[in-house]
Coordinates of C-alpha atoms in Angstrom, one line a residue:
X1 CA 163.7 21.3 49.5
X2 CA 162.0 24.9 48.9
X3 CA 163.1 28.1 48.5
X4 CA 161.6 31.7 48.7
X5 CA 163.1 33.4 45.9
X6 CA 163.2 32.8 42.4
X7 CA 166.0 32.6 40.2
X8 CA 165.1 34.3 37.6
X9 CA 164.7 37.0 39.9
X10 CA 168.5 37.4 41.1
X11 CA 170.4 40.5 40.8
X12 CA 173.2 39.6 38.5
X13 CA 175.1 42.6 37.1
X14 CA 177.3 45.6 38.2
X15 CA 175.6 48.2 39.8
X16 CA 177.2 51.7 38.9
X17 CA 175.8 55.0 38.8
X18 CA 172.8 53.8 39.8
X19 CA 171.6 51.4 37.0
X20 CA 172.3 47.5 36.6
X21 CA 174.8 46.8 33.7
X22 CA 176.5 44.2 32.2
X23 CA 179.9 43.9 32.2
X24 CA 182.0 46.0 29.7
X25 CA 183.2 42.9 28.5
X26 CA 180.4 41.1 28.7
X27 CA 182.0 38.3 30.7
X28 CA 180.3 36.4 33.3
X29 CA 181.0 33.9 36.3
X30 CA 179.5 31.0 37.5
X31 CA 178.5 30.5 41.8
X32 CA 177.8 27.0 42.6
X33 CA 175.9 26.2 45.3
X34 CA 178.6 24.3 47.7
X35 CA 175.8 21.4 48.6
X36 CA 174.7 20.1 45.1
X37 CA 177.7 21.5 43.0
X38 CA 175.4 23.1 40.9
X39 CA 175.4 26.3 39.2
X40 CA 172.8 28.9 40.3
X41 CA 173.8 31.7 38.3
X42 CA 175.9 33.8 36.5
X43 CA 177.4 36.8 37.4
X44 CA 178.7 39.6 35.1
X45 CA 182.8 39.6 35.8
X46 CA 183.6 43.2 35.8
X47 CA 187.2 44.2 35.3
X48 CA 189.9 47.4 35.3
X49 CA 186.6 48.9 32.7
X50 CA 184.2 49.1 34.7
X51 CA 186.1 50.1 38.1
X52 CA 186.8 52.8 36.6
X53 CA 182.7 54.0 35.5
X54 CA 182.6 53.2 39.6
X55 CA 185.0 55.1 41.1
X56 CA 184.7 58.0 38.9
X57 CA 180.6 57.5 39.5
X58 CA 181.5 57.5 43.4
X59 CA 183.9 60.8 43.0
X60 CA 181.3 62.7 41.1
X61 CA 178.4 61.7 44.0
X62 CA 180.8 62.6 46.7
X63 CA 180.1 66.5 47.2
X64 CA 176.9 66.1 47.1
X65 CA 176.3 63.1 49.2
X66 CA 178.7 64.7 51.8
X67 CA 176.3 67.9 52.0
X68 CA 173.2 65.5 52.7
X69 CA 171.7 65.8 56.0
X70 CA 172.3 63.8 59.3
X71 CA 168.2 62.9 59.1
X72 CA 168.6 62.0 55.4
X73 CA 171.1 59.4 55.6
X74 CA 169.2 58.1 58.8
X75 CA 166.1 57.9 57.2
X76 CA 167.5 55.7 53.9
X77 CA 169.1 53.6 56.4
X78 CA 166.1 53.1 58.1
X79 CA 164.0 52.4 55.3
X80 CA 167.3 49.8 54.6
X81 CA 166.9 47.9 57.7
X82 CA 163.0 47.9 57.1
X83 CA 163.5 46.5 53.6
X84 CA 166.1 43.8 54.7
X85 CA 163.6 42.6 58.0
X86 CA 160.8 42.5 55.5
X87 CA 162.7 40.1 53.0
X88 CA 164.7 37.7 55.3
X89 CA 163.6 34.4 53.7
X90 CA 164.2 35.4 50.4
X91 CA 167.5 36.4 51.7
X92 CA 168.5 33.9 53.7
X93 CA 167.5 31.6 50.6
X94 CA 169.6 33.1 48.5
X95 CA 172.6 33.2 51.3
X96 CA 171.9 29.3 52.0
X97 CA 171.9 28.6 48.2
X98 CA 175.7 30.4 47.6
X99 CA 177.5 29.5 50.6
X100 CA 175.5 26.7 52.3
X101 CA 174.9 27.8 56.1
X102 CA 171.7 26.3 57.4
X103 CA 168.7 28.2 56.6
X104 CA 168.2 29.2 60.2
X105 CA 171.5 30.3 60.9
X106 CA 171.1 32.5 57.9
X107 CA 168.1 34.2 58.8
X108 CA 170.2 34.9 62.2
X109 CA 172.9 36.5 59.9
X110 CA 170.2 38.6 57.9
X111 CA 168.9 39.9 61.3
X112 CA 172.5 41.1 62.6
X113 CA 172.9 42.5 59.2
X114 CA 170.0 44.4 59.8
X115 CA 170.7 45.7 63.1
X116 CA 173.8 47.4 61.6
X117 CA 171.9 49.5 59.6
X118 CA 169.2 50.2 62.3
X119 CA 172.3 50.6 64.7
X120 CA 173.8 52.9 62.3
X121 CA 171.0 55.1 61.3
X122 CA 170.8 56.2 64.6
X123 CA 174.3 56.9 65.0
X124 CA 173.9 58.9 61.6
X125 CA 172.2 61.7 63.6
X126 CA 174.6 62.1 66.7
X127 CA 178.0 62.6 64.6
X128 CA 179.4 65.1 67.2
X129 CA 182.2 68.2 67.4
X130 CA 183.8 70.0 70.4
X131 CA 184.3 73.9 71.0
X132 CA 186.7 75.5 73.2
X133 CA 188.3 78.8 73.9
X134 CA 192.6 78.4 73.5
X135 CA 194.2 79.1 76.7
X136 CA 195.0 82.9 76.0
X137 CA 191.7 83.4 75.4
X138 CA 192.2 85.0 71.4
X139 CA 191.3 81.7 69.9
X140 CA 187.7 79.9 69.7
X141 CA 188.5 76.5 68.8
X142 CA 186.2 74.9 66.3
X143 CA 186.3 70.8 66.1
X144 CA 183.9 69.1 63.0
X145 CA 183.5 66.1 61.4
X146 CA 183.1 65.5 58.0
X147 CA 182.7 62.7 55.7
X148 CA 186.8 60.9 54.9
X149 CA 185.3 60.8 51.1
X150 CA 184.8 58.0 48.7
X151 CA 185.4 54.7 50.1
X152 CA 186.5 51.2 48.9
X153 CA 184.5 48.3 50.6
X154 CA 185.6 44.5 50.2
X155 CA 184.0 41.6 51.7
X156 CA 184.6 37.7 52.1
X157 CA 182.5 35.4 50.8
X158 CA 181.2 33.5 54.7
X159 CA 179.2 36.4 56.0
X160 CA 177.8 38.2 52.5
X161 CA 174.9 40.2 53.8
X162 CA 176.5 41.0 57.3
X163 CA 179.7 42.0 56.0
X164 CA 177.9 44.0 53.5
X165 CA 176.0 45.9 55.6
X166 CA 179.1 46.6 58.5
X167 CA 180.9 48.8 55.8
X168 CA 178.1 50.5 53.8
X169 CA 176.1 51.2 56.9
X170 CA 178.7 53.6 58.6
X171 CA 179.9 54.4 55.3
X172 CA 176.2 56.0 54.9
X173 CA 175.9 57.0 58.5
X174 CA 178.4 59.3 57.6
X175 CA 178.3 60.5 54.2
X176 CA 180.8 58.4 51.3
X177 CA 180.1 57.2 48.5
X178 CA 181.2 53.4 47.9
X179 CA 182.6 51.2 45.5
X180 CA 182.0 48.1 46.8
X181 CA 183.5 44.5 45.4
X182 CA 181.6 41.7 47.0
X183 CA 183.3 37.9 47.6
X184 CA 183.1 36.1 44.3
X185 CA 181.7 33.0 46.1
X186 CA 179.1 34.5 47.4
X187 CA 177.9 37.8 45.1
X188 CA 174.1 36.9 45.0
X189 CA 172.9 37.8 48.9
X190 CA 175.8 41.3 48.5
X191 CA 173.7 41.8 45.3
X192 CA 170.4 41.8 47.1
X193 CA 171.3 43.9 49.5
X194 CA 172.3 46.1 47.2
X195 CA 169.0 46.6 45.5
X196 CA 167.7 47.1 49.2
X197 CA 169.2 50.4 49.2
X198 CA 168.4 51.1 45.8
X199 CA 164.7 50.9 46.8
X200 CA 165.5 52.6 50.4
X201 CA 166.4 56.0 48.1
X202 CA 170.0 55.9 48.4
X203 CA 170.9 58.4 45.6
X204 CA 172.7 57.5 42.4
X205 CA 176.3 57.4 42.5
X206 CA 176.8 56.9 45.7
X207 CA 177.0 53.1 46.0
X208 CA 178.3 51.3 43.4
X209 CA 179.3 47.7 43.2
X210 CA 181.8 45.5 40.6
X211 CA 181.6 41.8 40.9
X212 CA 184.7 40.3 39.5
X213 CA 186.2 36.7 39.4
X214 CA 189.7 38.9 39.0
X215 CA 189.4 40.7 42.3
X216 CA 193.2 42.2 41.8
X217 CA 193.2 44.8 38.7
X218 CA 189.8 45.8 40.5
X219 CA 190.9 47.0 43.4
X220 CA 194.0 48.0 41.9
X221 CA 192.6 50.4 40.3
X222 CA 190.4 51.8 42.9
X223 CA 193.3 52.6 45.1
X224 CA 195.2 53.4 42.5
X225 CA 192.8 56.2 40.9
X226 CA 193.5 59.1 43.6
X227 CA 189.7 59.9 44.0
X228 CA 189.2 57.1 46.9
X229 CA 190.8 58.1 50.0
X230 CA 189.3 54.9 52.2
X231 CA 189.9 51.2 52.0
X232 CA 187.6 48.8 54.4
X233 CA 188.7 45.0 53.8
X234 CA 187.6 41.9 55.7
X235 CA 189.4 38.8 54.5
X236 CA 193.1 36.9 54.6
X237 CA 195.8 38.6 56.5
X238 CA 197.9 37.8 53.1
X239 CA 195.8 39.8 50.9
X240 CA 195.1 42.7 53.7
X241 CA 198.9 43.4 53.6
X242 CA 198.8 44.1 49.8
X243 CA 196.2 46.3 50.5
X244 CA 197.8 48.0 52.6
X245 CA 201.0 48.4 50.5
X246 CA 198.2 49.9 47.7
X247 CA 196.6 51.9 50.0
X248 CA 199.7 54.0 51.0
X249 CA 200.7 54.9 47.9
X250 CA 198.0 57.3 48.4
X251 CA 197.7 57.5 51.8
X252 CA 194.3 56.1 51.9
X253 CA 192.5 55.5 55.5
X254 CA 192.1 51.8 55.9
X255 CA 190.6 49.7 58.0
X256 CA 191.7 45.8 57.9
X257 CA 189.6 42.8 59.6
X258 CA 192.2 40.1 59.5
X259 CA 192.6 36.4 59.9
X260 CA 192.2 34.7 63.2
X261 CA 193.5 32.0 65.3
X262 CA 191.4 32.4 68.5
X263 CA 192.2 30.3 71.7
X264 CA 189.0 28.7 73.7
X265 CA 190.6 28.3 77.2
X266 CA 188.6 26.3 79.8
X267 CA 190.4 26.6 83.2
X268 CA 190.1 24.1 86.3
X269 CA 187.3 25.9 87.8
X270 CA 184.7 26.3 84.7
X271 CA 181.6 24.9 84.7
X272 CA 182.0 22.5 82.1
X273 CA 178.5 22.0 80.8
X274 CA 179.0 26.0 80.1
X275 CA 182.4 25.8 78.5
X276 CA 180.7 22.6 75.9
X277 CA 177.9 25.1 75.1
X278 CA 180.1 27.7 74.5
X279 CA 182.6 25.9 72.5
X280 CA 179.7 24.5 70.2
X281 CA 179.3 28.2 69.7
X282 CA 182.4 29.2 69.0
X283 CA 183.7 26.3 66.7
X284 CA 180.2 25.8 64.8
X285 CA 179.1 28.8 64.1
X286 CA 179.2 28.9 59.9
X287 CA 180.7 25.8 60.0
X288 CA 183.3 26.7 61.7
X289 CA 184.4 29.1 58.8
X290 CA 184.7 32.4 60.6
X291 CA 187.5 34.6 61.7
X292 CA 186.1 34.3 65.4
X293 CA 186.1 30.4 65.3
X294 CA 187.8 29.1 68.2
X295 CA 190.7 27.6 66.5
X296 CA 192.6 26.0 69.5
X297 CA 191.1 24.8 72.7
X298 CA 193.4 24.1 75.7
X299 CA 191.8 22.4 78.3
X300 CA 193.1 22.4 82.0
X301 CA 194.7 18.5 82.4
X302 CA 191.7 18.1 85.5
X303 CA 189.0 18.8 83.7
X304 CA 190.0 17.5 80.1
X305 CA 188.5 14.4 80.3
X306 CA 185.2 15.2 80.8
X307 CA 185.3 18.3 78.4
X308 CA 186.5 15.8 75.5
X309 CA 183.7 13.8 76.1
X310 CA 180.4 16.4 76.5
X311 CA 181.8 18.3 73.4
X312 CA 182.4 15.3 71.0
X313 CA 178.9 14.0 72.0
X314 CA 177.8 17.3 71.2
X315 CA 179.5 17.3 68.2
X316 CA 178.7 13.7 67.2
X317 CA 174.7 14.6 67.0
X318 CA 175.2 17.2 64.8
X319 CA 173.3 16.8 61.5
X320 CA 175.2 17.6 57.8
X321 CA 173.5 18.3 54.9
X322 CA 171.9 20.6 52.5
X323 CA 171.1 24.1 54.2
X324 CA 168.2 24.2 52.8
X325 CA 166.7 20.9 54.4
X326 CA 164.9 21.0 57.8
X327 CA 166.9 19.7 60.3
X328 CA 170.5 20.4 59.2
X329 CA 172.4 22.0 61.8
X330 CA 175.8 21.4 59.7
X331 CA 175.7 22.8 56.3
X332 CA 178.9 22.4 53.2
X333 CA 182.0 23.8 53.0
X334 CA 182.5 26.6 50.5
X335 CA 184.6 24.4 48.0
X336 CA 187.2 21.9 47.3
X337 CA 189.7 24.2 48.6
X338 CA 188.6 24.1 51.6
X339 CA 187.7 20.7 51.9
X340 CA 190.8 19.3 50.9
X341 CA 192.5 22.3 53.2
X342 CA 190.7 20.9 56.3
X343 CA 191.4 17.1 55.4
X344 CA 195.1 18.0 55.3
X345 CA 195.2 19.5 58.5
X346 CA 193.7 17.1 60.2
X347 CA 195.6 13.8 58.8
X348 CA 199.2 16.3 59.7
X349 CA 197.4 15.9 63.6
X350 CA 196.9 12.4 63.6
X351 CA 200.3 12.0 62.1
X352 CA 201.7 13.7 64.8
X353 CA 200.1 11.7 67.7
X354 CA 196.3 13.3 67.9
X355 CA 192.9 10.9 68.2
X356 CA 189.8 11.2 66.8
X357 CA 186.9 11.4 68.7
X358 CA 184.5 11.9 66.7
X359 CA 184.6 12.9 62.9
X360 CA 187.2 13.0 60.9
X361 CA 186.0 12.0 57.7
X362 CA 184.4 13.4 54.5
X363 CA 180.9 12.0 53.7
X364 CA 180.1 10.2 50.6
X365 CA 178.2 12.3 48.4
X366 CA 177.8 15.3 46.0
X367 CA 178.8 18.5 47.9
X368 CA 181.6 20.0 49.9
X369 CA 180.8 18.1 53.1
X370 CA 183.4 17.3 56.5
X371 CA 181.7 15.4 59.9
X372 CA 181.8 17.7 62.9
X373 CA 184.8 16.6 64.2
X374 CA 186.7 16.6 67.8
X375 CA 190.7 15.5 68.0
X376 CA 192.3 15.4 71.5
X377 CA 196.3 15.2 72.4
X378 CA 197.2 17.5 69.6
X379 CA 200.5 18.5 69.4
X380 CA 201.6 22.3 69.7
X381 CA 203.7 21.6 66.2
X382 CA 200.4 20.3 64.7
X383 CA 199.4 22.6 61.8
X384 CA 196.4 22.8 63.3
X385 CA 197.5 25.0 66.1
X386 CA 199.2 27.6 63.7
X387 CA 197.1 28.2 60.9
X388 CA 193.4 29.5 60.3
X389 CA 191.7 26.0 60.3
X390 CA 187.8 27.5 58.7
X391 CA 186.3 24.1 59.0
X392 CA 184.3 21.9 61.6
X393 CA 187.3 20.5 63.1
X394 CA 187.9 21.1 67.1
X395 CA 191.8 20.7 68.3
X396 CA 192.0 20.2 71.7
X397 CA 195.2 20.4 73.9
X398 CA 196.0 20.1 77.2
X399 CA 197.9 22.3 80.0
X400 CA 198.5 22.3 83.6
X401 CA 199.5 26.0 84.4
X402 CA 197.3 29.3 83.4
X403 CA 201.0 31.0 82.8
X404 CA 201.6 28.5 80.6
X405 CA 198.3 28.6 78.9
X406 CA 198.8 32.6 78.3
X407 CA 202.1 32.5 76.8
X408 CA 200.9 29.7 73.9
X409 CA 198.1 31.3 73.7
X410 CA 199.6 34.6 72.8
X411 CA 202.1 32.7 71.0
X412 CA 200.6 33.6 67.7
X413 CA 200.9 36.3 65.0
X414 CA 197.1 36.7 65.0
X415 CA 194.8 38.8 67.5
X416 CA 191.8 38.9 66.9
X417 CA 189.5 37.5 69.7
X418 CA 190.2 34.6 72.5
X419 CA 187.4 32.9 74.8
X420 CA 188.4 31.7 78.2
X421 CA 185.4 30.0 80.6
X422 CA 186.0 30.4 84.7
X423 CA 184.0 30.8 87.5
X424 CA 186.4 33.0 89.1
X425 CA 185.9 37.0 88.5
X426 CA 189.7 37.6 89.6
X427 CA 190.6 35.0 86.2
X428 CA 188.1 36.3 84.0
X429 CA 189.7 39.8 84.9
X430 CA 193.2 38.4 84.3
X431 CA 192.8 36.6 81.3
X432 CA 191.1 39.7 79.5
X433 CA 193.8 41.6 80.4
X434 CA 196.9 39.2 79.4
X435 CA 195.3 37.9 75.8
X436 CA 196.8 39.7 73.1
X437 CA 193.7 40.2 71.6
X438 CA 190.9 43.0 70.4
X439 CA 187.7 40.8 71.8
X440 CA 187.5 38.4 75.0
X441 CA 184.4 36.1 75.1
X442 CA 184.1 35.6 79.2
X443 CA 181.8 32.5 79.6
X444 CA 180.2 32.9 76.4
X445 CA 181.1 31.5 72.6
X446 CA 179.8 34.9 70.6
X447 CA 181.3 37.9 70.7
X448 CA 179.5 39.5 67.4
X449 CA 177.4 41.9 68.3
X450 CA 176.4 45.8 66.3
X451 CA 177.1 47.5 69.5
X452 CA 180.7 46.4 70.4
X453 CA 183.1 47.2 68.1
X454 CA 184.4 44.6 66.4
X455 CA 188.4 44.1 65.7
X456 CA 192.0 42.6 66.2
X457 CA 195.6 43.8 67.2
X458 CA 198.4 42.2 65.6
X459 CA 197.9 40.4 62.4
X460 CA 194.5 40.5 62.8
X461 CA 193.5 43.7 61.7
X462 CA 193.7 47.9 61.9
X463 CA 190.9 49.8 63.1
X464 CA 187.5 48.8 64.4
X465 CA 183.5 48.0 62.6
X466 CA 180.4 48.1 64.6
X467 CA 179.9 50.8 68.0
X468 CA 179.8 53.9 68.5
X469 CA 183.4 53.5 66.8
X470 CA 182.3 52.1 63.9
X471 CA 181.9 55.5 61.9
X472 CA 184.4 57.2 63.2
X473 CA 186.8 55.3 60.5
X474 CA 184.4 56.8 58.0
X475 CA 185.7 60.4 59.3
X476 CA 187.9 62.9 59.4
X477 CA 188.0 65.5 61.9
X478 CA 189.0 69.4 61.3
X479 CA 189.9 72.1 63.3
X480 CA 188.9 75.5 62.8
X481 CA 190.5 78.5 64.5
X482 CA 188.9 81.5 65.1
X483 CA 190.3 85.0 66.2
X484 CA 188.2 86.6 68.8

């Protein structure tokens, strides 16, 4: 096994006004890589202290931050997405290391992290207005745009650098300053990034970061302190709701990426070596531990068989190990939690009158490991089929009418993205239409990309990251009137 970074060389601490720090306390945290069980480092564990030195930090940088120019902010974020390109290994070492994806599939997340800041930095210069005359004619009507103020970032812990850099990026783009409290599973790679736009010239004060194993009184007190007036949160619908409840006590502008439970719909008429690609996609991606995974696949009763069949092959030749190794395609869980989470849903199918065909078992071994796994004949009462699954484990079920399919498919609390495969445009058409959800993936298992903007309806989220839409939620808009 090698790595390109060195240890010794990790970014550790807070990072508030602009300098590295310890904790107030002192305290630290360990992260464990999820593939050994080992400890890599240890992070300072900032608390209710130290949010406070950020906030205030990010309130004092906020008027002048919000004066900088369009080209300014481009330019840092430019110089970001130059700096990020130029140290993916060490990156993607680091990511591999703290949350186990395989080393290739984390260089793929450094690269769409980076194309969020290149993606944004462009959008940096085109922040728009309108002006009109009122209808009488006495009025000109003057529409701007100007920075919502300081902001309050949280990500999860399965995408660290590419959830990093979706909420600083517009955040930048268009002028707030940050607090930012990255996942405490994963704080190394958010760290990193970090001291990317440290070196990229992004001023002092204006991102500043508290790693906590206490997440609570930390955010707490960041929506509680009356200078933020933004909260951006990617993780459980659970915790997004307290947030939310925090957030309007001061009638903060939030933005929530929620939990998922995304249907992968193959109809009679899809090409099914397609819909297996597409479902390795969806389901394997991260290890199946993403809010997009495809969660429950119904499979049109004609075509079932075969499906089954190409995707647990598929599946079955999948290799699990250390991310770091060449030739893993299948890295670890993130921890026992997990594990044990994913074992339990899938012995509640097979209780329930699922088979295994393929998987369905926890390797021997250090590590938080689960085989690629395939179950057919689940049940719709199957805990599988109601709750998040974030694990290498593929439920499918079967139908026999596309009304059918729509209504269980939409029979959920969640929204965030559904796939369906067909080789009819007039289904494609319907089926984007009729899912209640903010993303459709036509013929395809990745919907991810900087351009589109990325969101749910429902339980799955408020608001939207990524597009031209992305930095709007980083905006407010006023209206001047002017007597002519």
């Amino acid at each position: 096994m090698s790595t390109s970074f060195d240890s010794s060389t990790l970014y550790t601490d807070l990072f508030i006004d602009g300098a590295w720090q310890k904790a107030s306390s002192g305290a630290t945290f360990p992260v464990e890589n999820p593939a050994t069980n080992e400890v890599i480092a240890h992070v300072a564990d900032g608390g209710p202290e130290d949010a406070a030195l950020a906030i205030e930090a990010a309130g004092r940088a906020q008027a002048a931050w919000g004066r900088s120019t369009p080209r300014e902010r481009a330019d840092i974020l430019r110089r970001a997405f130059e700096l990020v390109i130029a140290n993916t290994d060490r990156l993607a070492a680091i990511m591999t290391a703290e949350m186990g994806k395989p080393l290739a599939e984390a260089k793929g997340e450094v690269a769409y992290g980076a194309e969020m800041l290149r993606w944004f930095s462009e959008e940096a210069v085109r922040i728009g207005g309108d002006n009109t005359t009122s209808v009488d004619g006495n009025t000109r009507i003057m529409i701007t745009k100007e920075p919502v103020g300081p902001s309050v970032l949280v990500t999860p812990w399965n995408f660290p650098l590419a959830m990093g850099a979706r909420k600083i990026a517009p955040a930048v783009a268009a002028g707030c300053t940050m607090v930012f409290k990255p996942a405490e599973l994963t704080p190394l790679t958010s760290l990193a990034l970090v001291d990317i736009f440290r070196q990229a010239g992004l001023p002092d004060g204006v991102l500043n970061v508290v790693t906590t194993a206490s997440a609570a009184p930390v955010v707490e007190h960041w929506t509680a302190s009356g200078i933020a007036r933004k909260i951006s949160f990617t993780g459980s619908t659970g915790v997004g709701k307290i947030l939310l409840r925090q957030a309007a006590e001061n009638v903060m502008r939030s933005s929530m990426e929620l939990g998922g439970n995304a249907p992968f719909i193959v109809l009679a008429d899809a090409d099914i070596e397609k819909a297996v690609d597409g479902a390795m996609k969806a389901k394997m991606r991260n290890m199946g531990e993403a809010c997009t995974a495809a969660n429950r696949f119904f499979v049109h009763r004609s075509v079932v068989t075969e499906f089954s069949e190409k995707f647990a092959k598929k599946m079955s030749e999948l290799q699990v190990g250390n991310g770091a190794l060449t030739g893993t395609d299948v890295g670890p869980l993130i921890e026992q939690k997990g594990l044990d989470k994913v074992e339990s849903l899938v012995a509640d199918a097979l209780a329930k009158g699922a088979r295994v065909l393929t998987g369905g078992k926890r390797p021997e071994g250090p590590g938080y490991f689960y085989t690629p796994t395939v179950l057919t004949d689940v049940t719709l009462d199957a805990d599988l089929m109601n709750t998040e699954i974030f694990g290498p484990v593929a439920a499918i079920t079967t139908f026999d009418s596309e009304d059918d399919v729509l209504r269980i498919a939409n029979d959920t609390e969640w929204g965030l993205v559904g796939y369906v495969f067909t080789e009819s445009t007039a289904k494609a058409l319907r089926f984007s239409a009729e899912l209640e959800v903010g993303m459709v993936g036509i013929n395809t298992g990745l919907v991810s990309n900087p351009i589109a903007p990325f969101g749910g309806i429902k339980q799955s989220g408020l608001g939207r990251e990524g597009g031209k839409i992305g930095i709007e939620e980083f905006l407010e808009y006023k209206y001047t009137a002017i007597a002519i």
